Amino acid sequence: GLTSRPGCVPSPLNPTPWAPRAARLSSSGAVFIMLKSALGAGLLNFPWAFHKAGGVSAAIVVEMVSLVFLISGLVILGHASFISGQSTYQGVVREVCGRAIGWLCEVCFVFNLFMISVAFLVVVQDQLEKCELDLTEVPHHWYTDQRFALFLICLLVIVPLSIPKEIRTQKYSSVLGTLAATYLSAAVIVKYYTEGDHVYRGHLLPSFVHQCHEASVAIYSSMENKTLSHWVLVSVVSMFFCLLIYSLTGIFGYLTFGKDVAADILMSYPGDDIAMIIARLLFGISIITIYPITLLLGRSVIQDLLLRCRWQCTLVTPLSESRSRMVLTLTWIAVTLLIAIFVPDISEVISVIGGISAFFIFIFPGMMLMHVPLFLCCMITVMAVL
């Protein structure tokens, strides 16, 4: 068994801090994981959001203002992780802001990430259903049903991707997911220049974007170079490419259909458009690659709680950690899958998720900022803006 250092409770993302040093996350890997965490289902809604914002100019202004706060929050979280020595978001909040705020963070964190996981599976099922409707010549059988396909995806893809305990293992799937999301943006641009308007009004897709702030502390803690200037660079590069993909999709999707753009941009194109059918399939892949990151972060909170409860009375061995991780992973996937299949209408819950996400983007980073010296706060903010 493992022996402990007095007063040291290991993090689920780094269960044995005194163990031999594992391979660290490269800068490119950190950028891809951060970028993939931010490229959620909201990408499909961005052309519609441009319409609701009053056009391209107004939407771009809102994006640029938001970008300053997003990058500032990431920088604050990275610095707070450094000064606290914690490798998880909830650990940083508990260490910097106190135990009571830490408990609030853990409750919100688990609920938010769990419901986001459900929403991701609902989106994937939605894409599978629309692909099935587009391919009308395919006969309907139980094995062609989108619910069975979703089960197979969870069993054969999501489970293997979700088992690893370190977020750095997600860098390869994050590259694939980022490329899949980039294809959607490229396809919208190409269609703008090559084809006329094709308006098809579809139903409203749940609008949410999985923010990368929840994953930022885990990403920072896994990096090889943890200097503040390097973390600022990673944050700026990640958010720049994220802004580029979202903006291009929003601009050209909106310019193609104007006020008639559907809430789901893919529903504005003909159902027999092969390029857009591919885009829908690839976007489903993009969402699938985000799910393991969400699960890993939510699982870390539960494991952290279990470790705090058990560390005083028993030894934590690699075998017990592995077993608990496996059980939590399979339980998380099974429960979210059942909810996604039997309770597909979660639009009301999605609106709650958006409100809770604001805590992790603005509220908690702001509270951390209150514990940082004034001159350092100014330096972080200036560096983030630049």
Coordinates of C-alpha atoms in Angstrom, one line a residue:
G1 CA 0.0 0.0 0.0
L2 CA 0.9 3.7 -0.2
T3 CA 2.0 5.7 2.8
S4 CA 0.9 9.2 3.2
R5 CA 2.5 12.5 4.0
P6 CA 1.0 14.1 7.1
G7 CA -1.9 16.3 6.0
C8 CA -1.6 15.5 2.3
V9 CA -4.7 14.4 0.5
P10 CA -3.9 13.5 -3.1
S11 CA -6.0 14.8 -6.0
P12 CA -7.9 12.4 -8.3
L13 CA -6.1 13.9 -11.2
N14 CA -2.8 13.4 -9.5
P15 CA -3.5 10.8 -6.8
T16 CA 0.0 10.3 -5.6
P17 CA 1.9 13.6 -5.8
W18 CA 5.1 11.9 -4.4
A19 CA 5.0 9.2 -7.1
P20 CA 7.5 9.1 -10.0
R21 CA 6.9 12.0 -12.3
A22 CA 4.7 11.1 -15.3
A23 CA 4.9 12.5 -18.8
R24 CA 3.5 16.1 -18.9
L25 CA 1.2 17.8 -21.3
S26 CA 2.9 19.8 -24.1
S27 CA 1.8 23.3 -25.1
S28 CA 0.1 22.1 -28.3
G29 CA -1.7 19.4 -26.4
A30 CA -2.9 22.0 -23.8
V31 CA -4.2 24.2 -26.6
F32 CA -6.1 21.4 -28.3
I33 CA -7.8 20.2 -25.1
M34 CA -8.7 23.8 -24.2
L35 CA -10.0 24.5 -27.6
K36 CA -12.0 21.3 -27.8
S37 CA -13.5 22.0 -24.4
A38 CA -14.8 25.3 -25.6
L39 CA -16.2 24.0 -29.0
G40 CA -19.6 22.7 -27.8
A41 CA -23.0 22.4 -29.4
G42 CA -23.3 26.2 -29.3
L43 CA -21.4 26.2 -32.6
L44 CA -24.6 25.2 -34.4
N45 CA -26.5 28.1 -32.8
F46 CA -24.0 30.9 -33.6
P47 CA -25.5 32.0 -37.0
W48 CA -28.9 32.3 -35.2
A49 CA -27.2 34.1 -32.3
F50 CA -25.7 36.6 -34.8
H51 CA -29.3 37.3 -36.1
K52 CA -30.6 37.8 -32.5
A53 CA -27.7 40.1 -31.7
G54 CA -28.7 42.4 -34.5
G55 CA -26.2 41.5 -37.2
V56 CA -22.5 40.8 -37.7
S57 CA -21.1 44.1 -36.3
A58 CA -23.0 43.9 -33.0
A59 CA -22.2 40.2 -32.5
I60 CA -18.5 40.8 -33.1
V61 CA -18.4 43.6 -30.5
V62 CA -20.1 41.3 -28.0
E63 CA -17.6 38.5 -28.8
M64 CA -14.5 40.8 -28.3
V65 CA -15.8 42.2 -25.0
S66 CA -16.5 38.6 -23.8
L67 CA -13.1 37.5 -24.9
V68 CA -11.3 39.8 -22.5
F69 CA -13.2 38.4 -19.5
L70 CA -12.8 34.8 -20.7
I71 CA -9.0 35.1 -21.0
S72 CA -8.7 37.0 -17.8
G73 CA -10.7 34.3 -16.0
L74 CA -8.4 31.6 -17.4
V75 CA -5.3 33.5 -16.3
I76 CA -6.6 34.0 -12.8
L77 CA -7.5 30.3 -12.5
G78 CA -4.0 29.3 -13.7
H79 CA -2.3 31.6 -11.2
A80 CA -4.6 30.5 -8.4
S81 CA -3.7 26.9 -9.1
F82 CA 0.0 27.8 -8.9
I83 CA -0.2 29.6 -5.6
S84 CA -2.6 27.0 -4.0
G85 CA -0.7 23.9 -5.2
Q86 CA -4.1 22.3 -6.2
S87 CA -4.7 20.5 -9.5
T88 CA -8.5 20.6 -9.7
Y89 CA -10.9 23.5 -10.0
Q90 CA -12.8 22.6 -6.8
G91 CA -9.5 22.1 -5.0
V92 CA -8.3 25.6 -5.9
V93 CA -11.6 27.2 -4.8
R94 CA -11.5 25.3 -1.5
E95 CA -7.9 26.3 -0.8
V96 CA -8.2 29.9 -1.9
C97 CA -11.8 30.9 -0.9
G98 CA -12.4 28.6 2.1
R99 CA -14.2 25.4 2.9
A100 CA -17.8 26.7 2.6
I101 CA -17.3 28.2 -0.8
G102 CA -15.4 25.0 -1.7
W103 CA -18.5 22.9 -0.9
L104 CA -20.7 25.2 -3.0
C105 CA -18.3 24.9 -5.9
E106 CA -18.2 21.1 -5.6
V107 CA -22.0 20.8 -5.6
C108 CA -22.4 23.2 -8.6
F109 CA -19.5 21.6 -10.4
V110 CA -20.9 18.0 -10.3
F111 CA -24.5 19.0 -11.1
N112 CA -23.4 21.3 -14.0
L113 CA -21.0 18.7 -15.6
F114 CA -23.5 15.9 -15.1
M115 CA -26.3 17.7 -16.9
I116 CA -23.8 18.9 -19.6
S117 CA -23.0 15.2 -20.1
V118 CA -26.7 14.4 -20.6
A119 CA -27.1 17.3 -23.0
F120 CA -24.1 16.1 -25.0
L121 CA -25.7 12.7 -25.5
V122 CA -29.0 14.3 -26.4
V123 CA -27.2 16.3 -29.1
V124 CA -25.5 13.2 -30.4
Q125 CA -28.8 11.3 -30.5
D126 CA -30.4 14.3 -32.2
Q127 CA -27.7 14.3 -34.9
L128 CA -28.1 10.5 -35.4
E129 CA -31.8 11.0 -35.8
K130 CA -31.5 13.7 -38.4
C131 CA -29.0 11.6 -40.3
E132 CA -31.5 8.7 -40.3
L133 CA -34.2 11.0 -41.6
D134 CA -31.9 12.3 -44.3
L135 CA -31.0 8.8 -45.4
T136 CA -34.6 7.8 -46.1
E137 CA -33.7 4.9 -48.3
V138 CA -32.3 3.0 -45.2
P139 CA -35.0 0.6 -43.8
H140 CA -35.8 1.1 -40.1
H141 CA -34.9 -1.8 -37.9
W142 CA -34.0 -2.0 -34.2
Y143 CA -30.3 -2.0 -35.0
T144 CA -30.6 1.2 -37.2
D145 CA -32.4 3.1 -34.4
Q146 CA -30.5 6.1 -33.1
R147 CA -30.9 5.0 -29.5
F148 CA -29.1 1.7 -30.2
A149 CA -26.4 3.6 -32.1
L150 CA -26.0 5.9 -29.1
F151 CA -25.6 2.9 -26.8
L152 CA -22.9 1.4 -29.1
I153 CA -21.1 4.8 -29.2
C154 CA -21.1 5.0 -25.4
L155 CA -19.9 1.4 -25.1
L156 CA -17.2 1.3 -27.8
V157 CA -16.0 5.0 -27.9
I158 CA -16.9 7.0 -24.8
V159 CA -16.1 4.3 -22.2
P160 CA -12.5 3.7 -23.5
L161 CA -11.9 7.4 -23.8
S162 CA -13.2 8.1 -20.3
I163 CA -11.3 5.5 -18.3
P164 CA -7.9 7.2 -18.1
K165 CA -7.4 9.4 -15.0
E166 CA -5.3 12.1 -16.5
I167 CA -6.6 14.9 -18.8
R168 CA -3.4 14.8 -20.9
T169 CA -4.7 11.5 -22.5
Q170 CA -7.5 13.5 -24.1
K171 CA -5.1 15.5 -26.4
Y172 CA -5.4 13.0 -29.3
S173 CA -9.2 12.8 -29.4
S174 CA -9.2 16.6 -28.9
V175 CA -7.3 17.0 -32.2
L176 CA -9.9 14.9 -34.0
G177 CA -12.8 16.7 -32.4
T178 CA -11.3 20.1 -33.3
L179 CA -10.9 19.1 -36.9
A180 CA -14.4 17.9 -37.0
A181 CA -15.7 21.2 -35.7
T182 CA -13.5 23.0 -38.1
Y183 CA -15.0 21.1 -41.0
L184 CA -18.5 22.4 -40.1
S185 CA -17.1 26.0 -40.2
A186 CA -15.4 25.4 -43.5
A187 CA -18.5 23.8 -45.0
V188 CA -20.6 26.8 -44.0
I189 CA -18.1 29.2 -45.7
V190 CA -17.9 27.1 -48.9
K191 CA -21.7 26.9 -49.1
Y192 CA -22.0 30.7 -48.8
Y193 CA -19.8 31.2 -51.9
T194 CA -21.0 28.3 -54.0
E195 CA -24.8 28.0 -53.5
G196 CA -27.8 30.1 -53.1
D197 CA -30.2 30.3 -50.1
H198 CA -31.8 27.0 -49.0
V199 CA -34.0 27.7 -46.0
Y200 CA -35.4 24.9 -43.9
R201 CA -36.8 25.8 -40.6
G202 CA -36.0 23.3 -37.9
H203 CA -36.7 23.0 -34.2
L204 CA -34.6 24.7 -31.7
L205 CA -31.5 22.9 -30.6
P206 CA -30.6 23.3 -26.9
S207 CA -28.2 26.2 -26.8
F208 CA -25.1 25.8 -24.6
V209 CA -21.4 25.9 -24.9
H210 CA -19.2 23.8 -22.6
Q211 CA -16.8 26.5 -21.4
C212 CA -13.1 25.6 -21.0
H213 CA -12.8 27.2 -17.6
E214 CA -14.0 24.1 -15.8
A215 CA -11.1 22.2 -17.4
S216 CA -8.5 25.0 -17.2
V217 CA -7.0 24.1 -13.8
A218 CA -6.6 20.4 -14.7
I219 CA -5.0 21.4 -18.0
Y220 CA -2.7 23.9 -16.3
S221 CA -1.7 21.3 -13.7
S222 CA -0.8 18.8 -16.4
M223 CA 1.5 21.1 -18.4
E224 CA 5.2 20.9 -18.6
N225 CA 5.8 24.7 -18.5
K226 CA 3.7 26.3 -15.7
T227 CA 5.0 29.8 -15.9
L228 CA 2.3 32.5 -15.9
S229 CA 3.5 34.0 -19.2
H230 CA 3.3 30.6 -20.9
W231 CA -0.1 30.0 -19.5
V232 CA -1.3 33.4 -20.8
L233 CA 0.1 32.4 -24.2
V234 CA -1.8 29.0 -24.2
S235 CA -5.0 30.8 -23.1
V236 CA -4.8 33.5 -25.8
V237 CA -3.9 31.1 -28.6
S238 CA -6.8 28.7 -27.6
M239 CA -9.3 31.5 -27.3
F240 CA -8.2 33.1 -30.6
F241 CA -8.8 29.9 -32.6
C242 CA -12.0 29.3 -30.7
L243 CA -13.1 32.8 -31.6
L244 CA -12.1 32.3 -35.2
I245 CA -14.1 29.1 -35.6
Y246 CA -17.2 30.4 -33.9
S247 CA -17.1 33.8 -35.7
L248 CA -16.6 32.3 -39.2
T249 CA -19.5 29.9 -38.7
G250 CA -21.7 32.7 -37.3
I251 CA -20.8 35.3 -39.9
F252 CA -21.2 33.1 -43.0
G253 CA -24.1 31.2 -41.7
Y254 CA -25.9 34.4 -41.0
L255 CA -25.0 36.1 -44.3
T256 CA -26.2 33.0 -46.2
F257 CA -29.7 32.9 -44.6
G258 CA -30.2 36.3 -42.9
K259 CA -33.2 36.5 -40.6
D260 CA -34.4 33.1 -41.9
V261 CA -31.5 31.2 -40.4
A262 CA -32.6 28.2 -38.3
A263 CA -31.5 27.8 -34.7
D264 CA -29.6 24.8 -35.8
I265 CA -27.6 26.0 -38.9
L266 CA -27.5 22.5 -40.4
M267 CA -31.3 22.5 -40.5
S268 CA -31.1 25.5 -42.9
Y269 CA -29.6 23.3 -45.6
P270 CA -31.4 20.7 -47.8
G271 CA -31.6 17.2 -46.2
D272 CA -29.9 15.6 -49.2
D273 CA -26.8 17.8 -49.1
I274 CA -24.0 15.3 -48.7
A275 CA -21.5 17.8 -47.4
M276 CA -23.9 18.8 -44.6
I277 CA -24.7 15.2 -43.8
I278 CA -21.0 14.7 -43.3
A279 CA -20.8 17.8 -41.3
R280 CA -23.6 16.5 -39.0
L281 CA -21.8 13.2 -38.5
L282 CA -18.5 14.9 -37.8
F283 CA -20.1 17.3 -35.4
G284 CA -21.5 14.4 -33.5
I285 CA -17.9 13.1 -33.3
S286 CA -16.8 16.5 -32.1
I287 CA -19.4 16.4 -29.2
I288 CA -18.4 12.8 -28.4
T289 CA -14.8 13.9 -27.8
I290 CA -15.9 16.5 -25.3
Y291 CA -17.9 14.0 -23.2
P292 CA -14.8 12.2 -21.7
I293 CA -13.3 15.6 -20.6
T294 CA -16.6 16.5 -18.9
L295 CA -16.8 13.1 -17.2
L296 CA -13.2 13.3 -16.0
L297 CA -13.7 16.6 -14.4
G298 CA -17.0 15.6 -12.7
R299 CA -15.5 12.3 -11.6
S300 CA -12.5 14.1 -10.0
V301 CA -14.9 16.0 -7.6
I302 CA -16.5 12.7 -6.5
Q303 CA -13.1 11.0 -6.1
D304 CA -11.8 14.0 -4.2
L305 CA -14.7 13.7 -1.8
L306 CA -14.2 10.0 -1.3
L307 CA -10.4 10.4 -0.8
R308 CA -11.0 13.1 1.9
C309 CA -13.4 10.8 3.7
R310 CA -11.3 7.6 3.5
W311 CA -7.8 9.0 3.8
Q312 CA -8.1 9.3 7.6
C313 CA -9.0 5.7 8.1
T314 CA -7.5 3.6 5.3
L315 CA -4.7 3.5 2.8
V316 CA -5.4 4.4 -0.8
T317 CA -3.7 1.9 -3.2
P318 CA -3.4 2.1 -7.0
L319 CA -5.9 -0.8 -7.1
S320 CA -8.6 0.9 -5.0
E321 CA -8.2 4.1 -7.0
S322 CA -8.5 2.2 -10.3
R323 CA -11.6 0.4 -9.1
S324 CA -13.3 3.5 -7.9
R325 CA -12.5 5.3 -11.1
M326 CA -13.9 2.4 -13.2
V327 CA -17.1 2.2 -11.1
L328 CA -17.7 6.0 -11.2
T329 CA -17.0 6.1 -14.9
L330 CA -19.4 3.3 -15.8
T331 CA -22.1 4.7 -13.4
W332 CA -21.8 8.2 -14.8
I333 CA -22.1 7.0 -18.4
A334 CA -25.0 4.6 -17.7
V335 CA -27.1 7.2 -15.8
T336 CA -26.5 10.0 -18.4
L337 CA -27.3 7.6 -21.2
L338 CA -30.6 6.5 -19.6
I339 CA -31.6 10.1 -19.0
A340 CA -30.7 11.1 -22.6
I341 CA -32.7 8.2 -24.1
F342 CA -35.9 8.4 -21.9
V343 CA -35.9 12.1 -21.0
P344 CA -34.8 13.8 -24.3
D345 CA -36.5 17.1 -23.6
I346 CA -34.1 18.9 -21.2
S347 CA -34.5 22.4 -22.6
E348 CA -35.4 23.8 -19.2
V349 CA -32.3 22.2 -17.6
I350 CA -30.1 23.6 -20.3
S351 CA -31.1 27.1 -19.3
V352 CA -30.1 26.3 -15.7
I353 CA -26.8 25.0 -16.9
G354 CA -26.1 28.3 -18.6
G355 CA -26.6 30.2 -15.3
I356 CA -24.5 27.8 -13.2
S357 CA -21.7 28.0 -15.8
A358 CA -21.4 31.7 -15.1
F359 CA -20.1 30.8 -11.6
F360 CA -17.1 29.0 -13.1
I361 CA -16.4 31.7 -15.7
F362 CA -16.9 34.9 -13.6
I363 CA -18.0 34.4 -10.0
F364 CA -15.4 31.9 -8.6
P365 CA -12.4 33.5 -10.6
G366 CA -13.6 36.9 -9.3
M367 CA -13.5 35.6 -5.7
M368 CA -10.0 34.2 -6.3
L369 CA -8.9 37.5 -7.6
M370 CA -9.8 39.1 -4.2
H371 CA -7.1 36.9 -2.6
V372 CA -4.3 38.1 -5.0
P373 CA -2.2 41.2 -4.4
L374 CA -3.5 44.3 -6.2
F375 CA -0.4 44.8 -8.3
L376 CA -0.5 41.2 -9.5
C377 CA -4.2 41.5 -10.3
C378 CA -3.5 44.4 -12.6
M379 CA -0.6 42.6 -14.2
I380 CA -2.7 39.5 -14.9
T381 CA -5.6 41.6 -16.3
V382 CA -3.2 43.6 -18.6
M383 CA -1.4 40.5 -19.8
A384 CA -4.8 38.8 -20.6
V385 CA -6.0 41.8 -22.6
L386 CA -2.8 42.0 -24.6

